[in-house]
mmCIF file of C-alpha atoms in Angstrom:
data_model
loop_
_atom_site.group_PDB
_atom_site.id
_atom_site.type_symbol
_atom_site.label_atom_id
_atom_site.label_comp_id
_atom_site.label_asym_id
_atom_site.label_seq_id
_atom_site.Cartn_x
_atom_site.Cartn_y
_atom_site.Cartn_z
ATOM 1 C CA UNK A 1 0.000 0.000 0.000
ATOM 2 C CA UNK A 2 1.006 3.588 -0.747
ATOM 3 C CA UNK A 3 2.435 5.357 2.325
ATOM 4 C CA UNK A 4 3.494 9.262 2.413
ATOM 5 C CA UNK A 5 5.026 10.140 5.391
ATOM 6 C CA UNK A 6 3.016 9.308 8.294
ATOM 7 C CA UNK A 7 0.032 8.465 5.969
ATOM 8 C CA UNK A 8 -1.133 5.674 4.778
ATOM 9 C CA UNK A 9 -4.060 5.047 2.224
ATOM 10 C CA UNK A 10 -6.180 2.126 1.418
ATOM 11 C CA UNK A 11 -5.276 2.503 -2.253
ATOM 12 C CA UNK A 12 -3.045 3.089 -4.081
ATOM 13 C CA UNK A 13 -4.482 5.847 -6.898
ATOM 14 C CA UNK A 14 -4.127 8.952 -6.782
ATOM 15 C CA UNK A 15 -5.917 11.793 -8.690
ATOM 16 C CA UNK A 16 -3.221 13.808 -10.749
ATOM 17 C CA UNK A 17 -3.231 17.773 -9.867
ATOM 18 C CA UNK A 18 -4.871 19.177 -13.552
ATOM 19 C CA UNK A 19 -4.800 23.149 -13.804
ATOM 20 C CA UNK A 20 -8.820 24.829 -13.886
ATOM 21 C CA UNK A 21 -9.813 20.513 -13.420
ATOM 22 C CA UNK A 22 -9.245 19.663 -10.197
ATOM 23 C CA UNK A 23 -10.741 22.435 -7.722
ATOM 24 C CA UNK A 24 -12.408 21.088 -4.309
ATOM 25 C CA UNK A 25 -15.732 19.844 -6.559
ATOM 26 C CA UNK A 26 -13.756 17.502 -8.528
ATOM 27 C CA UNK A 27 -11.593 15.679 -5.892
ATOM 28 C CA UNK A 28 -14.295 15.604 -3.537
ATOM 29 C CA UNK A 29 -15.978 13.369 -6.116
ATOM 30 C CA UNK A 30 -13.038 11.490 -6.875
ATOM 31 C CA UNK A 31 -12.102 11.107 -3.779
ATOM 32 C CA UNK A 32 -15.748 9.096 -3.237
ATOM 33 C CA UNK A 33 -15.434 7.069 -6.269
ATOM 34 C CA UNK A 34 -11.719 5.710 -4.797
ATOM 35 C CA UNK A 35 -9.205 7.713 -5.468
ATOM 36 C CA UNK A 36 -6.559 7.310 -2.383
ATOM 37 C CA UNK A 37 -5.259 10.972 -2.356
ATOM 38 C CA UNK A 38 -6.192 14.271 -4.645
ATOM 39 C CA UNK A 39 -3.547 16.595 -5.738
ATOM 40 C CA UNK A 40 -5.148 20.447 -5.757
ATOM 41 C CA UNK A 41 -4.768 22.912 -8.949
ATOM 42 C CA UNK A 42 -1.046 24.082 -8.961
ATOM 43 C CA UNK A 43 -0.701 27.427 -7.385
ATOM 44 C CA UNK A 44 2.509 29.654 -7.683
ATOM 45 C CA UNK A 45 4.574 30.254 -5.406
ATOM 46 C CA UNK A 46 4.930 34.065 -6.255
ATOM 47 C CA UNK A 47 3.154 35.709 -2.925
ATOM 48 C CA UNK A 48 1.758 38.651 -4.742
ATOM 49 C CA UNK A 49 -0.927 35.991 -6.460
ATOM 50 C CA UNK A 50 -1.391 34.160 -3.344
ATOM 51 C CA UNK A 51 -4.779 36.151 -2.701
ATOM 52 C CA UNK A 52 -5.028 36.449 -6.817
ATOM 53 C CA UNK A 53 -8.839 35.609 -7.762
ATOM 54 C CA UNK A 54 -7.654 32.605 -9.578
ATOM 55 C CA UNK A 55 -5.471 30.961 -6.474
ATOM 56 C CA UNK A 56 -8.070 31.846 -4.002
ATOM 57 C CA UNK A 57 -9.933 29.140 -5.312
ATOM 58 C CA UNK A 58 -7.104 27.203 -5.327
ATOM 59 C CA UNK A 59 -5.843 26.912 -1.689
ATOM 60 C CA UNK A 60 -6.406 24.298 0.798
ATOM 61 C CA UNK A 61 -9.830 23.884 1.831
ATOM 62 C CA UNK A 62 -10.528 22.178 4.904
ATOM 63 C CA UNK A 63 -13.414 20.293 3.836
ATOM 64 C CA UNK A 64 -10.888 18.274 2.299
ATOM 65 C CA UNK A 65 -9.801 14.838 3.886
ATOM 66 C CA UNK A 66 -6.623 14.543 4.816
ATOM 67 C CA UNK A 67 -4.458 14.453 3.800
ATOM 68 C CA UNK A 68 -4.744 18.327 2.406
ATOM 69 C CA UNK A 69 -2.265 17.905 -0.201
ATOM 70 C CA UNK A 70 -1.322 21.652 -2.351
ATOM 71 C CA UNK A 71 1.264 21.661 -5.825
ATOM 72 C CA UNK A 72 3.172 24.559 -5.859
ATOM 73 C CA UNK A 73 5.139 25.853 -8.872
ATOM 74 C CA UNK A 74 7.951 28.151 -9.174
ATOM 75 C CA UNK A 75 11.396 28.464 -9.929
ATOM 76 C CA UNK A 76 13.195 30.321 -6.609
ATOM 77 C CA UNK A 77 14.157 28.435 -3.257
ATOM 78 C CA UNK A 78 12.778 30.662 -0.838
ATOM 79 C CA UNK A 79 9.786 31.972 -2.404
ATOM 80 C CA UNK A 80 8.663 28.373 -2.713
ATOM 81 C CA UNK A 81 9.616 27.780 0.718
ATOM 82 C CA UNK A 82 7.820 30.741 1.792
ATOM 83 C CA UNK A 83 4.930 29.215 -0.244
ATOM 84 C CA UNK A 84 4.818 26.107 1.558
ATOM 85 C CA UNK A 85 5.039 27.470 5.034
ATOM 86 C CA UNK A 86 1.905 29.448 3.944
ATOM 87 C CA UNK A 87 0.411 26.513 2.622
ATOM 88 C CA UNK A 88 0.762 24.546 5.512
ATOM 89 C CA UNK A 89 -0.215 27.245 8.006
ATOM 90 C CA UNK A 90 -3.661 27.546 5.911
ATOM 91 C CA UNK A 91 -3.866 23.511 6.797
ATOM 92 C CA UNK A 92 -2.046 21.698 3.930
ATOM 93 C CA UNK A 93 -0.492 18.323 4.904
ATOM 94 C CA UNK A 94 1.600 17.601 2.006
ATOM 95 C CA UNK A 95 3.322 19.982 -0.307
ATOM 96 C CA UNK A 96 4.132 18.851 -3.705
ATOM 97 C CA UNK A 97 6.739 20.712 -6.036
ATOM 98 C CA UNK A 98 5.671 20.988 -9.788
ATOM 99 C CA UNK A 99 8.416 19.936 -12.216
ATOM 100 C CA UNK A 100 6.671 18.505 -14.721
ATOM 101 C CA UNK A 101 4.531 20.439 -16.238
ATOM 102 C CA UNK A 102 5.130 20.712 -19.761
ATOM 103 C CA UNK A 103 3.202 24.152 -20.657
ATOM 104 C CA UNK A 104 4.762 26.711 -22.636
ATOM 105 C CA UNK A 105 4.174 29.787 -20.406
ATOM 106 C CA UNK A 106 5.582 27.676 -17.494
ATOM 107 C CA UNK A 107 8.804 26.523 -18.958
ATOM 108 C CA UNK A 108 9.001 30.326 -20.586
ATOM 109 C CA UNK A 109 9.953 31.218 -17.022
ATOM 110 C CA UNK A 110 12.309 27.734 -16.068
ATOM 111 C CA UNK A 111 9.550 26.654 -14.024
ATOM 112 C CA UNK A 112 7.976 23.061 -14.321
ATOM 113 C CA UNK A 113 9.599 20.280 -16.349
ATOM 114 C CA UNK A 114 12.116 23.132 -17.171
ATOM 115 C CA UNK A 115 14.051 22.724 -13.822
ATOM 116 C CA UNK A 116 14.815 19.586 -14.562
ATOM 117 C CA UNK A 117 17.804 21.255 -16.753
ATOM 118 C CA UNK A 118 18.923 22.647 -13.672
ATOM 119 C CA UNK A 119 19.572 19.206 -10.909
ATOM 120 C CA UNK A 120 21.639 21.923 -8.651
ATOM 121 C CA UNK A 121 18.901 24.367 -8.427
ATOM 122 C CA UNK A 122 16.713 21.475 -7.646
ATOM 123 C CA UNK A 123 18.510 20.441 -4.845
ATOM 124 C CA UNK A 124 18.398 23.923 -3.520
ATOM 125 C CA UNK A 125 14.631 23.716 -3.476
ATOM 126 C CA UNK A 126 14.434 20.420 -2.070
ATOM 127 C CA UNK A 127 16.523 21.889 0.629
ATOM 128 C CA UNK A 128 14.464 25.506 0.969
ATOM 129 C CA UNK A 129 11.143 23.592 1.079
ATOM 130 C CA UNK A 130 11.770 20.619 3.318
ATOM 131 C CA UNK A 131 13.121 22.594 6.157
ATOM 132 C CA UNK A 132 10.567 25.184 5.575
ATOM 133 C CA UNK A 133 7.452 23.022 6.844
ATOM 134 C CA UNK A 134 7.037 20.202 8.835
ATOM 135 C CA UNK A 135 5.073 17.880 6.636
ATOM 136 C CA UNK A 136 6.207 15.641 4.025
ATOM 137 C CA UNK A 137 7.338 17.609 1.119
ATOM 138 C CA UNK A 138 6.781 15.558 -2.361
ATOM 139 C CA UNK A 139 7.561 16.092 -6.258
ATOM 140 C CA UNK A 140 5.969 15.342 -9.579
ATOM 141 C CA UNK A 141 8.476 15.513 -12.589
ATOM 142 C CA UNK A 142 9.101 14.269 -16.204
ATOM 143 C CA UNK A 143 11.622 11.588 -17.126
ATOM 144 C CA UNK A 144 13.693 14.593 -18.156
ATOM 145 C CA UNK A 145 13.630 17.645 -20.831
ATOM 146 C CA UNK A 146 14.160 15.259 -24.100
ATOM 147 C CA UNK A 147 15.092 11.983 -25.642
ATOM 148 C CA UNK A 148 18.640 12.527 -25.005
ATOM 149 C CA UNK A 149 18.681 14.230 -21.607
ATOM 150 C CA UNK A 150 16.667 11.862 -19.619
ATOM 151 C CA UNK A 151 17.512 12.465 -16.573
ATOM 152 C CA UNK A 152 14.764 11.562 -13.731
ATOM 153 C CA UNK A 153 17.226 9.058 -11.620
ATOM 154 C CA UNK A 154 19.136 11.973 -10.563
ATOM 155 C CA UNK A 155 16.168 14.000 -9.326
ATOM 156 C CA UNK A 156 14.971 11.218 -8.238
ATOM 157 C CA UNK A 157 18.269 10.465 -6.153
ATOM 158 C CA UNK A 158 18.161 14.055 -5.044
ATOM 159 C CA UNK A 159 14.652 14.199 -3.689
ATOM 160 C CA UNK A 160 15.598 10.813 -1.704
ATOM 161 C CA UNK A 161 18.897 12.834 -0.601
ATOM 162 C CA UNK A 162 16.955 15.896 0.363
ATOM 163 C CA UNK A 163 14.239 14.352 2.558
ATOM 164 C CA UNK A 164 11.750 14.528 0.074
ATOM 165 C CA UNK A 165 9.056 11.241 0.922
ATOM 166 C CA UNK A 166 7.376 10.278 -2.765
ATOM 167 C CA UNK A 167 8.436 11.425 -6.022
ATOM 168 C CA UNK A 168 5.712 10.944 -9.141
ATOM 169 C CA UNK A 169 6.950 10.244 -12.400
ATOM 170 C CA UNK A 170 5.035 10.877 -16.000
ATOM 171 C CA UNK A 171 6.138 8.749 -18.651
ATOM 172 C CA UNK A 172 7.411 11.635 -21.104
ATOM 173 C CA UNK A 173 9.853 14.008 -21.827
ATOM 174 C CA UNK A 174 9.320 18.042 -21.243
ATOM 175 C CA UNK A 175 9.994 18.004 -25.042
ATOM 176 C CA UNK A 176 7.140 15.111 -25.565
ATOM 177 C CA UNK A 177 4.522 17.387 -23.793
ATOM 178 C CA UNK A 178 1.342 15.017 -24.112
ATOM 179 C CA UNK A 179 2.189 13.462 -27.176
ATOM 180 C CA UNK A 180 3.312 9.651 -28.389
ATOM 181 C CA UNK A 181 2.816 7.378 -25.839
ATOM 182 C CA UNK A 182 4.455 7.135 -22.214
ATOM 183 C CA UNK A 183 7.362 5.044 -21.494
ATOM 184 C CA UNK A 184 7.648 2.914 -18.369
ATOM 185 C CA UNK A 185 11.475 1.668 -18.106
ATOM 186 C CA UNK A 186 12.451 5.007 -16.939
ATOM 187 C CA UNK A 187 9.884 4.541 -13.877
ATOM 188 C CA UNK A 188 11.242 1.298 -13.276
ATOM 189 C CA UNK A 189 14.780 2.157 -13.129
ATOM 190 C CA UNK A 190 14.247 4.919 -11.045
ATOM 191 C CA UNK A 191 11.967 2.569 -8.679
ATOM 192 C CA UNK A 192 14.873 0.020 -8.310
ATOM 193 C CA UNK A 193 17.012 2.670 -7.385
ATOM 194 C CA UNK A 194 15.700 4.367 -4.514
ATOM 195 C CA UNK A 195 13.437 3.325 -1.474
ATOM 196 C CA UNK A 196 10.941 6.352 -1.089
ATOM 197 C CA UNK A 197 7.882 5.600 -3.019
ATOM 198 C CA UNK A 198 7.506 6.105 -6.523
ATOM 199 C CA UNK A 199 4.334 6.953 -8.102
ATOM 200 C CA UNK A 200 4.123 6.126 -12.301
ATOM 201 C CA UNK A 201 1.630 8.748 -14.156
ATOM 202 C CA UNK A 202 0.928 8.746 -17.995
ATOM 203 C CA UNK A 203 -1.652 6.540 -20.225
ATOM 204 C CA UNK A 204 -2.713 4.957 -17.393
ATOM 205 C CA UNK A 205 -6.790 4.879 -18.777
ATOM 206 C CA UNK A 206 -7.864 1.593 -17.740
ATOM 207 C CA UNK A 207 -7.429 -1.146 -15.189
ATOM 208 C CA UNK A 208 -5.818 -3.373 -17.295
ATOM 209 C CA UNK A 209 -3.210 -0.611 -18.111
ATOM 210 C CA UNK A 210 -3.293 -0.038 -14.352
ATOM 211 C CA UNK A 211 -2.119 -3.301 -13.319
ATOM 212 C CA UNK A 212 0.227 -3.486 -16.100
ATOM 213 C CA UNK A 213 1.665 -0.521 -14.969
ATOM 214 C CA UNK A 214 2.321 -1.218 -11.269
ATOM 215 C CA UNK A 215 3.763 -4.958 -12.429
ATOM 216 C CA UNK A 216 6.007 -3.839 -14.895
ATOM 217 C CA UNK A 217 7.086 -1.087 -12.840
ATOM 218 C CA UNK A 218 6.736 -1.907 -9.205
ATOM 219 C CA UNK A 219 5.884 1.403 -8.433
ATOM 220 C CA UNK A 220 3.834 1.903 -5.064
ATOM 221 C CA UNK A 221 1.297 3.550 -6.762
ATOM 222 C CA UNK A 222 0.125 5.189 -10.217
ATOM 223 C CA UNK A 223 -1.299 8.165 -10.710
ATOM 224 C CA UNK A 224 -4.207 9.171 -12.804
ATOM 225 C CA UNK A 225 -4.729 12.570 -14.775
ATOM 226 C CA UNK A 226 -7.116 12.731 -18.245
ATOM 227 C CA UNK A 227 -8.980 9.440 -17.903
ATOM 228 C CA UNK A 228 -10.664 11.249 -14.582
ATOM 229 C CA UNK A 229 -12.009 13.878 -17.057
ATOM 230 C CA UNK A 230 -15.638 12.989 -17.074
ATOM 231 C CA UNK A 231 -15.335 9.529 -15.814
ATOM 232 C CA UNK A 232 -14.416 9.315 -12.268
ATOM 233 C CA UNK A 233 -15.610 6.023 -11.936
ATOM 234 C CA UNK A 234 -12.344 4.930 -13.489
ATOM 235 C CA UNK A 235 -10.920 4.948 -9.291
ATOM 236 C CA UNK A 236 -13.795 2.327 -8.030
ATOM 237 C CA UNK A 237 -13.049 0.602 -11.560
ATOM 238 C CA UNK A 238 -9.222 0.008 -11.183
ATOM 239 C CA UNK A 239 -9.263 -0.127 -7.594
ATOM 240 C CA UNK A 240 -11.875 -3.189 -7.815
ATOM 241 C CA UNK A 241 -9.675 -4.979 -10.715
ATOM 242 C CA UNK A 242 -7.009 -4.767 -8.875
ATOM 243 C CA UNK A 243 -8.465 -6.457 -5.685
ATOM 244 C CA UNK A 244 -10.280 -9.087 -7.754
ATOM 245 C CA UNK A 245 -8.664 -9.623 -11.236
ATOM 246 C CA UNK A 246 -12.488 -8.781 -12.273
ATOM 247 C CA UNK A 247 -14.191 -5.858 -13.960
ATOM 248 C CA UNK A 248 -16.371 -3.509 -11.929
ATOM 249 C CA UNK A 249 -19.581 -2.718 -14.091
ATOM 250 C CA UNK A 250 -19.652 0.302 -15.658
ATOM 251 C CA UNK A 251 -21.791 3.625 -14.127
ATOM 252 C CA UNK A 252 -25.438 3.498 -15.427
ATOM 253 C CA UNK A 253 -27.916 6.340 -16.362
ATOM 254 C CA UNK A 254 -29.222 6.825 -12.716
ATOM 255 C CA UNK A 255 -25.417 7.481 -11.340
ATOM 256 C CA UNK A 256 -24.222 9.498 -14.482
ATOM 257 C CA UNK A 257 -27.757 11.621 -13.904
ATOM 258 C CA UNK A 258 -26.633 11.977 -9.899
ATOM 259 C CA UNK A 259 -22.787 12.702 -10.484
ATOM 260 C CA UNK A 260 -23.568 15.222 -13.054
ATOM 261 C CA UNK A 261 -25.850 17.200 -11.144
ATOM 262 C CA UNK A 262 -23.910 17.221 -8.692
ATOM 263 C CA UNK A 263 -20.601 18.319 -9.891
ATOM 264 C CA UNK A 264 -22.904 21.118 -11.837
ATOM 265 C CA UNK A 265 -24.007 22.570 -8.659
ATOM 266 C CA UNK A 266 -21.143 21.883 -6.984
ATOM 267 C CA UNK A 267 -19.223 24.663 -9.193
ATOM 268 C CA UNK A 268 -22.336 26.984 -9.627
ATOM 269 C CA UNK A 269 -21.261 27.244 -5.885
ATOM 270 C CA UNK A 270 -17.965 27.570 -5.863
ATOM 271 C CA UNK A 271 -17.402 29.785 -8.452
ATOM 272 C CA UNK A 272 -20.985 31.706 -8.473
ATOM 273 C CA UNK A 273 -23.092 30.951 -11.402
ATOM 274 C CA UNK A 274 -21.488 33.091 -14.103
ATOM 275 C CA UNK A 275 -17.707 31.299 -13.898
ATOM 276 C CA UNK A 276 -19.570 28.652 -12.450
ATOM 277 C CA UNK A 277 -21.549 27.935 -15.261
ATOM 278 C CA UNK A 278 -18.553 28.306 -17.956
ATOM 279 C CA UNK A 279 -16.409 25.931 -16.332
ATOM 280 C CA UNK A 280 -19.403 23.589 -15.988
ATOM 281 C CA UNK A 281 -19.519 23.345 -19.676
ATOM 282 C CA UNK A 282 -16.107 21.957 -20.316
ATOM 283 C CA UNK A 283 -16.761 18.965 -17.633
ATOM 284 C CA UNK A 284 -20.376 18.204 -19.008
ATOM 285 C CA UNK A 285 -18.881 17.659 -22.726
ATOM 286 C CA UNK A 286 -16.257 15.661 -21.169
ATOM 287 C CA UNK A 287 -19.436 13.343 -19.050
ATOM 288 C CA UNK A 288 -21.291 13.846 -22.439
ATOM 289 C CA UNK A 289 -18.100 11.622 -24.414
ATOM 290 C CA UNK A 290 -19.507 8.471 -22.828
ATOM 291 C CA UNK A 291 -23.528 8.971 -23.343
ATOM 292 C CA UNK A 292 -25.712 8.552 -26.323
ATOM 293 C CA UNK A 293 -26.523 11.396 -28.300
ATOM 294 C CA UNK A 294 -23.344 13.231 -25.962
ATOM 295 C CA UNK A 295 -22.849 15.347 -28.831
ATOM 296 C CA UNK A 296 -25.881 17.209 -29.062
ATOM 297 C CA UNK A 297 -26.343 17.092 -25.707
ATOM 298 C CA UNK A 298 -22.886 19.399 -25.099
ATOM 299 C CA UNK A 299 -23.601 21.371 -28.206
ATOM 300 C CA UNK A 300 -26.583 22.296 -26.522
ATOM 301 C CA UNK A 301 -25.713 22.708 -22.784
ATOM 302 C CA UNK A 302 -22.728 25.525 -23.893
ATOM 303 C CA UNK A 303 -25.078 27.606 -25.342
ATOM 304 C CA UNK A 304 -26.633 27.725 -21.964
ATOM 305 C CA UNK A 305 -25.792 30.906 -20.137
ATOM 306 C CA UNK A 306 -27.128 30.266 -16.570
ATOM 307 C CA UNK A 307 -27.430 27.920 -13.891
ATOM 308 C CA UNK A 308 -30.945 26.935 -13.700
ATOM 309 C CA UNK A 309 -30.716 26.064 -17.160
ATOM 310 C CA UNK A 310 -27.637 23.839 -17.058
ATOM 311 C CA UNK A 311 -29.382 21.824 -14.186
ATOM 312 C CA UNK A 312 -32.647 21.586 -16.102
ATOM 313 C CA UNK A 313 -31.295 20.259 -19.150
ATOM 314 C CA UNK A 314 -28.854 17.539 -17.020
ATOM 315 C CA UNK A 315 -32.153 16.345 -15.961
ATOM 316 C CA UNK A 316 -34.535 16.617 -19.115
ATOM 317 C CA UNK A 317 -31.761 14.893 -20.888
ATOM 318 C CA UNK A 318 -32.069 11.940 -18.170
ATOM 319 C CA UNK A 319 -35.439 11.834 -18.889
ATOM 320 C CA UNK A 320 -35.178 9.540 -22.091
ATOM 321 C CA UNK A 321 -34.095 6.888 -20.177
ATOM 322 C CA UNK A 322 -35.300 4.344 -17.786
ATOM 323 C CA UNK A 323 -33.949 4.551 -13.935
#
């Protein structure tokens, strides 16, 4: 089982921190269809946007269960240690450092997968953050910047080195962003080469590919970012076929009909209903992917411009079919 720290979870899945995805709606319902842990939205570490609109919905909330875990991103020691102590002072119980995100504007500035270029500055991160707070300090990274520079053992040997207690790994290069497909063998060298847990992300959309993953890997746990994305049944799904060997059967009208709703109102109320209801329509044609007649059903639900009328088509849709 996947331990971090002092904690220890049932499972071993964990729900991969996804910028304007997962906010406190989304891994509260992950978290209830299995997922062991939930990774919030990355926030930066620069304290002039720590009360920014956008971060404010992006800090720990204490409705949470623990452990509150918080990504931060940036690219300077101390202002990401600052970061963290604030973070943890708010109530976060796990800080994770983001170097592996792939996106443009964030490697513009050497932040993300970009500091893997940079092992020494790493280090001095490692070093700023962990003796910053007193909870355990974790980091998600790449298997380095490109084909040829593939370089994750070393950060991997330097988070072990700096007290860092899990280090999650995604299957590509900075260079790769999302495309090809991931690799595994870097994950597996790095998880024979170090004891704190390792935690393999990338491609990982069904339980098959799950348990493939964690065999060919030994890895202590995987973690899971795009299959989520309208389907977070895909936690209770893996997490059963790995128990049994078995498939778990698949969500059915009454349970899409209840999660949807829900995860509508959910942001209607976090975000008020005008942001509410924009963001809404990106995670309703994401639901809409696996339903019949999906299309029209998200062609029709983003030309909806408030909440009432989001909720009432969720259920008129529903309506075609038998409970």
């Amino acid at each position: 089982m996947l331990k971090i720290g002092s904690y220890q979870f049932e499972h071993n899945i964990v729900l991969a921190p996804m910028a304007g995805i997962t906010d406190a709606v989304f891994r509260d319902l992950c978290r209830s269809h299995g997922a062991s842990y939930t990774l919030a939205e990355m926030v930066a570490s620069k304290k002039e946007l720590w009360q920014s609109k956008k971060s404010s919905t992006r800090h720990v909330n204490l409705n949470d269960p623990e452990p509150r875990a918080v990504q931060l991103i940036g690219t300077d020691p101390q202002e990401l240690a600052d970061a963290a102590a604030w973070q943890v002072s708010q109530g976060a119980q796990i800080i994770d450092l983001n170097m592996g995100c792939p996106a443009k504007k964030v490697c513009s500035v050497s932040a993300g997968s970009a500091l893997m270029s940079e092992p020494q500055k790493v280090r001095e991160i490692f070093q700023a953050v962990v003796a910053a707070v007193d909870v355990p300090v974790t980091v998600k990274t790449r298997t380095g910047t490109d084909t040829e520079n593939r370089n994750a053992l070393e950060i991997a040997q330097i988070s072990e080195d700096e007290g860092l207690k899990a280090i999650t790994i995604h299957g590509r290069t900075r260079e790769a962003k999302f495309t090809g497909n991931a690799e595994y063998d870097t994950i597996k060298e790095v998880k024979k080469a170090i004891n704190i847990p390792v935690i393999a992300n990338g491609d990982i959309c069904t339980p098959e590919q799950a348990d493939f993953v964690l065999k060919y890997t030994s890895a202590d746990g995987i973690m899971i970012g795009r299959a989520t994305q309208g389907y977070p049944w895909i936690f209770r799904e893996i997490n059963h076929y790995l128990k049994t060997g078995n498939q778990h059967e698949k969500p059915n009208t009454l349970e899409f009909k209840e999660t949807m709703l829900n995860h509508t109102q959910g942001l209607h109320q976090l975000y008020g209903d005008m942001l509410g209801v924009r963001i809404a329509r990106k995670h309703i044609g994401w639901y809409s992917q696996h339903l019949l007649n999906g299309n029209q059903l998200r062609k029709t639900f983003n030309q909806l411009n408030s909440a009432d009328k989001q909720l009432l088509l969720i259920n008129d849709y529903f309506e075609q079919f038998p409970a």
